[in-house]
mmCIF file of C-alpha atoms in Angstrom:
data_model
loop_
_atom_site.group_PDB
_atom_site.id
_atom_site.type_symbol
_atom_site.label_atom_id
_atom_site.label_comp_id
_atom_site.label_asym_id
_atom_site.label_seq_id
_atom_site.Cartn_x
_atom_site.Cartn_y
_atom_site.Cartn_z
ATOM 1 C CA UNK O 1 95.921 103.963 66.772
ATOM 2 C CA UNK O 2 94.443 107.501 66.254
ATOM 3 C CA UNK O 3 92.560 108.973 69.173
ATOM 4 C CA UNK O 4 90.336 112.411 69.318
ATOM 5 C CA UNK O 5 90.139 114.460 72.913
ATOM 6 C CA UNK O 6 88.007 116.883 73.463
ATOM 7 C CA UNK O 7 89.526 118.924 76.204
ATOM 8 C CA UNK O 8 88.081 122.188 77.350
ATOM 9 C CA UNK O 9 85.839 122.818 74.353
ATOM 10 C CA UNK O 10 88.273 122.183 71.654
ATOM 11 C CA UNK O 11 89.585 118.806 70.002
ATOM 12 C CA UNK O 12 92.836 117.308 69.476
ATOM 13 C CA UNK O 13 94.174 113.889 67.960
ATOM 14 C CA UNK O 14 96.892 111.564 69.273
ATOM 15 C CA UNK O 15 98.651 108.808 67.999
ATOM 16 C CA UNK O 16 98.652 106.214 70.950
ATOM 17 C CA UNK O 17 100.702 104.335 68.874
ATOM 18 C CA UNK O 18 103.874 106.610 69.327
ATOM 19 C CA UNK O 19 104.359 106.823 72.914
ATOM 20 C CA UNK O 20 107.251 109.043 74.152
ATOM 21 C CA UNK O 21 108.091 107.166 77.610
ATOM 22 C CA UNK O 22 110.023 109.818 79.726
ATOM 23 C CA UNK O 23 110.461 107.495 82.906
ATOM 24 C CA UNK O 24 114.180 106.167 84.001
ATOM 25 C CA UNK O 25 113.394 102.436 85.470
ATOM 26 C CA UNK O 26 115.503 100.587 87.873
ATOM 27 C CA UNK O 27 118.416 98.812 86.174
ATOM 28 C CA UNK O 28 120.197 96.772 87.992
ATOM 29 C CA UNK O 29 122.462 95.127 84.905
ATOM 30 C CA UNK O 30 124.422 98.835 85.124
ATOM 31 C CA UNK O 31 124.753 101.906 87.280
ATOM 32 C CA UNK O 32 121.881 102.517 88.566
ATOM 33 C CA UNK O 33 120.296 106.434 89.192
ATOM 34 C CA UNK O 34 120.713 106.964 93.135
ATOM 35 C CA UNK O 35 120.333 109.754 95.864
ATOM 36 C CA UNK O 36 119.641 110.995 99.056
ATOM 37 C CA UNK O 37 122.652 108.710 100.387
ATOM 38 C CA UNK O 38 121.069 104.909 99.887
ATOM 39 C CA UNK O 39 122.494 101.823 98.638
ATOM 40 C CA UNK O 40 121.804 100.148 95.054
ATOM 41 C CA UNK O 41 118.347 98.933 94.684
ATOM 42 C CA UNK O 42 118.197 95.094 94.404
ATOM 43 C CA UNK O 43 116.357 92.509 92.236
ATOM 44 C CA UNK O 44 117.456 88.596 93.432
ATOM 45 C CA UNK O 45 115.444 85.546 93.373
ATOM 46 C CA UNK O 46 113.319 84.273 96.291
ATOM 47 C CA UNK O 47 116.237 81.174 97.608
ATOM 48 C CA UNK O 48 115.081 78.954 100.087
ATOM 49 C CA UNK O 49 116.359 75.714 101.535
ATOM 50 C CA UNK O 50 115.209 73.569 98.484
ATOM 51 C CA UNK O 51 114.475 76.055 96.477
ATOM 52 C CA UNK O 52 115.852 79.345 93.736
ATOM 53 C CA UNK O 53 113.239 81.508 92.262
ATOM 54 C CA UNK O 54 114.886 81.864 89.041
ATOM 55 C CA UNK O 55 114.393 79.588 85.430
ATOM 56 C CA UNK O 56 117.993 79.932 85.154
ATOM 57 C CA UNK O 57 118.791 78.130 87.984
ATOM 58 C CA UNK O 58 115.934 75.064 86.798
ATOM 59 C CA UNK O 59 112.897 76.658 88.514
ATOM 60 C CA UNK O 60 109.443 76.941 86.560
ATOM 61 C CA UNK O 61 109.816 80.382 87.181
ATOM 62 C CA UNK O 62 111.579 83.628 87.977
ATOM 63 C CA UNK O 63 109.927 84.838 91.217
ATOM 64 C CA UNK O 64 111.949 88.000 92.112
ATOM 65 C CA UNK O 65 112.215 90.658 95.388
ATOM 66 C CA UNK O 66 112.526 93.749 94.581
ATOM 67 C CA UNK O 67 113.987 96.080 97.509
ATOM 68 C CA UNK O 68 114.363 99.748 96.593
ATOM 69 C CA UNK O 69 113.103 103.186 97.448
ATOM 70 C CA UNK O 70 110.824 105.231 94.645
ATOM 71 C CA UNK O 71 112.680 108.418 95.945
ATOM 72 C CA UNK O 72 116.353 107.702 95.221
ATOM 73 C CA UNK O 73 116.195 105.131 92.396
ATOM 74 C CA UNK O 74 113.629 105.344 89.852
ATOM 75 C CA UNK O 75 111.298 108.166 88.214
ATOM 76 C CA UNK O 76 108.719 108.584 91.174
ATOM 77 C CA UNK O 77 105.360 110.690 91.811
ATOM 78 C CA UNK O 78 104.686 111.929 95.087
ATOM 79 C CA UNK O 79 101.874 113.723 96.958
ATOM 80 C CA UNK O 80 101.772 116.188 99.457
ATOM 81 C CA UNK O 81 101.962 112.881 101.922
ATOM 82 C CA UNK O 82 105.825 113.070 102.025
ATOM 83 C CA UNK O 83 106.129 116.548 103.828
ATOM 84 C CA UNK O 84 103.106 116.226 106.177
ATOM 85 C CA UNK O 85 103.027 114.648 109.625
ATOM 86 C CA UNK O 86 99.537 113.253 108.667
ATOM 87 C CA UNK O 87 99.312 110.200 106.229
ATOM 88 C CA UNK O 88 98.701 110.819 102.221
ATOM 89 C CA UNK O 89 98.526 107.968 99.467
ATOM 90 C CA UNK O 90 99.493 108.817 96.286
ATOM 91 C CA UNK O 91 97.664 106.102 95.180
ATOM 92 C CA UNK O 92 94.517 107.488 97.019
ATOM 93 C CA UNK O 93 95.080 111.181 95.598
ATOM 94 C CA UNK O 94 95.659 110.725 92.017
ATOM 95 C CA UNK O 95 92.853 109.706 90.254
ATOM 96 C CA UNK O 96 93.049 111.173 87.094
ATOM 97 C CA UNK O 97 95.848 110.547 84.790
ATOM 98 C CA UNK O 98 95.569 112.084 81.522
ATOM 99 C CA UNK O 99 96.520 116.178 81.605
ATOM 100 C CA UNK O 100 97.593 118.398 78.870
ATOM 101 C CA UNK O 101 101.448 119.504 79.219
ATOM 102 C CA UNK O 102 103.645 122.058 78.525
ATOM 103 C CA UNK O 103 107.267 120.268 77.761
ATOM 104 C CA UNK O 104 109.714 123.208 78.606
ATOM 105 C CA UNK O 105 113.533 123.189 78.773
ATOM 106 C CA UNK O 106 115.496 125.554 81.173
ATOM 107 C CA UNK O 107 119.627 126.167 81.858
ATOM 108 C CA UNK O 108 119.452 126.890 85.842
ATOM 109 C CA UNK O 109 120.459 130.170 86.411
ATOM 110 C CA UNK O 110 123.901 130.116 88.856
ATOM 111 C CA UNK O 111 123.800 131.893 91.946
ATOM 112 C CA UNK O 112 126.731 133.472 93.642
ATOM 113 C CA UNK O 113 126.860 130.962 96.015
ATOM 114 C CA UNK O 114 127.755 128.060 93.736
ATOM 115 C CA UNK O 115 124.136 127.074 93.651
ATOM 116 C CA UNK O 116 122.004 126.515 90.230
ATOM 117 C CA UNK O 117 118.266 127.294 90.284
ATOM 118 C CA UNK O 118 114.755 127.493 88.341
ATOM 119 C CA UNK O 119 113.500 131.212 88.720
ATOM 120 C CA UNK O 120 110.237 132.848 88.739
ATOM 121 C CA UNK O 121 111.170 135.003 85.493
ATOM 122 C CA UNK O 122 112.890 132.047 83.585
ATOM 123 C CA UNK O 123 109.402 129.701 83.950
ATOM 124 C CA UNK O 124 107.393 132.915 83.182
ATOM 125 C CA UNK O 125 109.217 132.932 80.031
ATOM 126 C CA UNK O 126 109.198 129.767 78.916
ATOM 127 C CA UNK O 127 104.973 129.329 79.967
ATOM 128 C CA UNK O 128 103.929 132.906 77.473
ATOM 129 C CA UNK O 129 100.818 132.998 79.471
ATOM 130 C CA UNK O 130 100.188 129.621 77.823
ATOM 131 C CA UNK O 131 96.986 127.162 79.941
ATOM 132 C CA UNK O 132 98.105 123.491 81.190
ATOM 133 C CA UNK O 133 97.604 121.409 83.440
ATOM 134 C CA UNK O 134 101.204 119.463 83.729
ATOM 135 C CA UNK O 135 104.383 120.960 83.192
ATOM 136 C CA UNK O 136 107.618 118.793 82.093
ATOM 137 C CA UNK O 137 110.387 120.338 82.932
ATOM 138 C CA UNK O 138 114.005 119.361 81.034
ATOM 139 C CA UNK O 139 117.083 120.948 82.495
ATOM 140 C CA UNK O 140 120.229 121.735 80.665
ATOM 141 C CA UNK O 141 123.034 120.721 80.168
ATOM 142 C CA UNK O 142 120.900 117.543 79.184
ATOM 143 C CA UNK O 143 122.173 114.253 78.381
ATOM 144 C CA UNK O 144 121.718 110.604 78.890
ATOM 145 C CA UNK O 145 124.457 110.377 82.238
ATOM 146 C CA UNK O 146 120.843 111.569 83.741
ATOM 147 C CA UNK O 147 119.294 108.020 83.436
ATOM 148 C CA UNK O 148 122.775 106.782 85.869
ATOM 149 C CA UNK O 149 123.449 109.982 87.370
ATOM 150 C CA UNK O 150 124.975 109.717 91.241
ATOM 151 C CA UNK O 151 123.153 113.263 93.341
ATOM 152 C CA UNK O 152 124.194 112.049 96.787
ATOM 153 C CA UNK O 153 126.124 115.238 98.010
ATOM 154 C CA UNK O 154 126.590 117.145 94.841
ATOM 155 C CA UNK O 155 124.246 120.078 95.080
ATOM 156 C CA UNK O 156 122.204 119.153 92.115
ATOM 157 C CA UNK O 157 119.838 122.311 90.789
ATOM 158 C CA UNK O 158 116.415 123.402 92.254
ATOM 159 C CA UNK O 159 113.250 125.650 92.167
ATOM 160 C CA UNK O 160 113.028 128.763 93.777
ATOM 161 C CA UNK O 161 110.447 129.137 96.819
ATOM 162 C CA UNK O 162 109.007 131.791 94.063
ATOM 163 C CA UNK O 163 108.866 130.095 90.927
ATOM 164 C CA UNK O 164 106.680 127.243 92.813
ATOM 165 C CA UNK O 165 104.768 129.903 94.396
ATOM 166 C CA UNK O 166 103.836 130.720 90.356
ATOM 167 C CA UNK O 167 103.181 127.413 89.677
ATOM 168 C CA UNK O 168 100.769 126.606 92.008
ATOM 169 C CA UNK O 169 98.546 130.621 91.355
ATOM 170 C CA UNK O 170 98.306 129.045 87.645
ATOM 171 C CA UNK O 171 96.990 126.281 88.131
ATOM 172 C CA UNK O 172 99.682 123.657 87.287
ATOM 173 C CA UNK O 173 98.756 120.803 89.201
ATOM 174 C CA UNK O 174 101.138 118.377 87.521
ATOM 175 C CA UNK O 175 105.033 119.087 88.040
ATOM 176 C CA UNK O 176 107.446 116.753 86.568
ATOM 177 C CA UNK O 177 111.640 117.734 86.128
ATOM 178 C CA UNK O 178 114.577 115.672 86.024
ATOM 179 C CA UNK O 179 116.153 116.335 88.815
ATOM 180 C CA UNK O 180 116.470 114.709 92.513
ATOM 181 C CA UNK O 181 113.870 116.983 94.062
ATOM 182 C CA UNK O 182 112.366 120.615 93.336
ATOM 183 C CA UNK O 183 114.166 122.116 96.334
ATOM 184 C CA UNK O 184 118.029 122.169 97.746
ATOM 185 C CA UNK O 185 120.125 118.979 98.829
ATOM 186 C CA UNK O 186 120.250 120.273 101.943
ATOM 187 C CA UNK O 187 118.128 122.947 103.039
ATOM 188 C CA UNK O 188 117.717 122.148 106.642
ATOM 189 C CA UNK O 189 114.747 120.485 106.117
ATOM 190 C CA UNK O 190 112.819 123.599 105.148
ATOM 191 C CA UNK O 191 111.257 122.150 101.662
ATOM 192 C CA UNK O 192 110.061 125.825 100.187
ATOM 193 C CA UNK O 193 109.177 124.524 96.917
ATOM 194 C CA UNK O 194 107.686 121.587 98.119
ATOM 195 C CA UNK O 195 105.609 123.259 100.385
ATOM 196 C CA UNK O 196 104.705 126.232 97.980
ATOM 197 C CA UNK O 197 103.557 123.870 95.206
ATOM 198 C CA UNK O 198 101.357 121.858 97.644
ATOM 199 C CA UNK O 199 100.151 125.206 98.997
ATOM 200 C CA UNK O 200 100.670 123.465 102.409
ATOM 201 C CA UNK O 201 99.816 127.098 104.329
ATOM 202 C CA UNK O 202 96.514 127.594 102.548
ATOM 203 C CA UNK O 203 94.147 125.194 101.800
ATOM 204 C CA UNK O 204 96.410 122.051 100.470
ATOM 205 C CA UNK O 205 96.296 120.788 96.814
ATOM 206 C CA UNK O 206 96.077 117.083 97.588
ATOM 207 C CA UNK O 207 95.274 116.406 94.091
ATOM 208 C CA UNK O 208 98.100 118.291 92.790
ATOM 209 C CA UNK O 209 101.522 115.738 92.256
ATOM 210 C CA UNK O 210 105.865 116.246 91.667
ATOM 211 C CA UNK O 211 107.179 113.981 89.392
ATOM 212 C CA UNK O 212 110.764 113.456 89.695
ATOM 213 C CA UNK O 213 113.976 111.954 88.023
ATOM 214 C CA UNK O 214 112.039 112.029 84.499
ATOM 215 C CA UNK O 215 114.258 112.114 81.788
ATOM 216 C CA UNK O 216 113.293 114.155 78.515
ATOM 217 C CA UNK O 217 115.441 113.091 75.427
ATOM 218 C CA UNK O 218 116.578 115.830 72.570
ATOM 219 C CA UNK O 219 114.619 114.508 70.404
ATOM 220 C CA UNK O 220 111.298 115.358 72.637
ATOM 221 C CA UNK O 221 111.085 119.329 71.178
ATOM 222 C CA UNK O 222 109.474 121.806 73.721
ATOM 223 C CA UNK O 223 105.891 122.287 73.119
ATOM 224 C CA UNK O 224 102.218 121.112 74.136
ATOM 225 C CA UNK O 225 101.430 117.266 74.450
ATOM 226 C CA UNK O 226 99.284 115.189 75.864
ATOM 227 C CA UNK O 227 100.725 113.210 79.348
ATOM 228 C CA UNK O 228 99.583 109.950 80.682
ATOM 229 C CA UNK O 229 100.925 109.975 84.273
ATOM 230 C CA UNK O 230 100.647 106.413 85.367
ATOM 231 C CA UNK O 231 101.748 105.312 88.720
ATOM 232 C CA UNK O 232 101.893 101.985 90.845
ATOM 233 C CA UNK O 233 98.768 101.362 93.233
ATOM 234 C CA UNK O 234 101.046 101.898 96.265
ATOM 235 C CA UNK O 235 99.226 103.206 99.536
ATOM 236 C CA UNK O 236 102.208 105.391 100.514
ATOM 237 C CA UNK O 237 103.517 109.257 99.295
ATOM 238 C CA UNK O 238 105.420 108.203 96.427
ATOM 239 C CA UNK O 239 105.252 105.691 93.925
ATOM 240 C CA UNK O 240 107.360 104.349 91.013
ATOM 241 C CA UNK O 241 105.761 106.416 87.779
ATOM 242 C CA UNK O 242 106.115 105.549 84.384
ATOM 243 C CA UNK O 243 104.985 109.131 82.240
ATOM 244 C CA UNK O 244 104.452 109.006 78.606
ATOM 245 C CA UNK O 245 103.893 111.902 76.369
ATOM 246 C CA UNK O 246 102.075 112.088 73.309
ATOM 247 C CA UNK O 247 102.496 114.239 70.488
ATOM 248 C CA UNK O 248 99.616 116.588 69.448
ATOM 249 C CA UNK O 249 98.941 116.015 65.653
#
């Protein structure tokens, strides 16, 4: 299935046929991805008195709860709705879903502290000056222990107050990475990158998004694609996403 965008005066063609899905999903059959401190997510079958929710155990059906949260165990979007005291849907904010990306890979540069971080010069680098609207950002060492990885209390690597500052004065309104969160474990609450993407002291980008715990095989090269950035109609500041890339031909 062979498709041809126009997109700011000049054309391209995509096979929607070859999607490249870089979403992790919950999986409860193995280790699940987890942080910020929470239990497993759970899938079980609605049980009452007279009755299992499950074909397995003679129903009609499987009829399933699912009890998780989009921020510690599955690739999420989120708004500017989960650092500000008033109330932001994702769902309500994102209403385009189609964006021309730039799929970049970076080795976090280690600080003397211990920590490991995205920097302004290593993203200029990467970008050349190039025009996007989504950036996908793969971090190194990368390999599949990112689709079960376990972040609670081990530092994991972040963006740099400055490098989101950049970001945000180009224009990128789409950020997606494969880590936890754009800023520090534990930062005291301060957020920088968060807050410097979303432009939170200036006039806010509420249509601007973070996309995190992606994960970008090998076999995706760096380069320009087109992204589909489809989320779950969930009236809160994050929801589950599911991003696919597609190759330019």
């Amino acid at each position: 299935m062979i498709a041809t965008i126009k997109h700011h005066l000049k054309e391209y063609t995509i096979d929607l046929s070859n999607p490249l899905d870089i979403s992790i999903p919950i999986n409860i059959s193995k280790q699940n991805i987890n942080a910020w401190y929470l239990e497993e997510p759970e899938i079980s079958p609605v049980s009452t008195d007279d009755w299992v929710g499950s074909v397995a155990a003679g129903s009609a059906v499987n009829f399933n709860n699912i009890a998780f949260n989009p921020h510690a165990h599955i690739t999420h979007t989120e708004c500017v709705g989960h650092i500000t005291k008033d109330v932001h849907s994702i769902n309500k904010n994102l209403q385009q879903f189609f964006f021309l990306a730039e799929v970049v890979t970076i080795a976090p540069e280690k600080k003397s502290n211990g920590d490991q971080v995205i920097t302004l010069q290593q993203l200029q680098k990467v970008l050349k000056n190039k025009t996007c609207e989504a950036i996908v950002i793969r971090t190194l060492p990368n390999s599949e222990e990112k689709r079960s990885a376990r972040y609670s209390n081990t530092n994991p690597p972040y963006m740099l107050e400055e490098a989101a500052v950049y970001l945000q004065e180009i224009g990128i309104k789409h950020l997606l990475i494969d880590l936890p969160s754009v800023d520090k474990e534990k930062d005291e609450g301060k957020l920088l990158a968060h807050n410097a993407f979303w432009n939170t002291k200036g006039i806010i980008r509420f249509n601007a998004t973070i996309t995190e715990f992606i994960y970008v095989p090998n076999s995706i090269k760096d380069g320009t694609y087109f992204l589909n950035l489809m989320i779950a109609p969930f009236e809160n500041d994050a929801s589950p996403s599911k991003p696919i890339l597609y190759k330019l031909a």
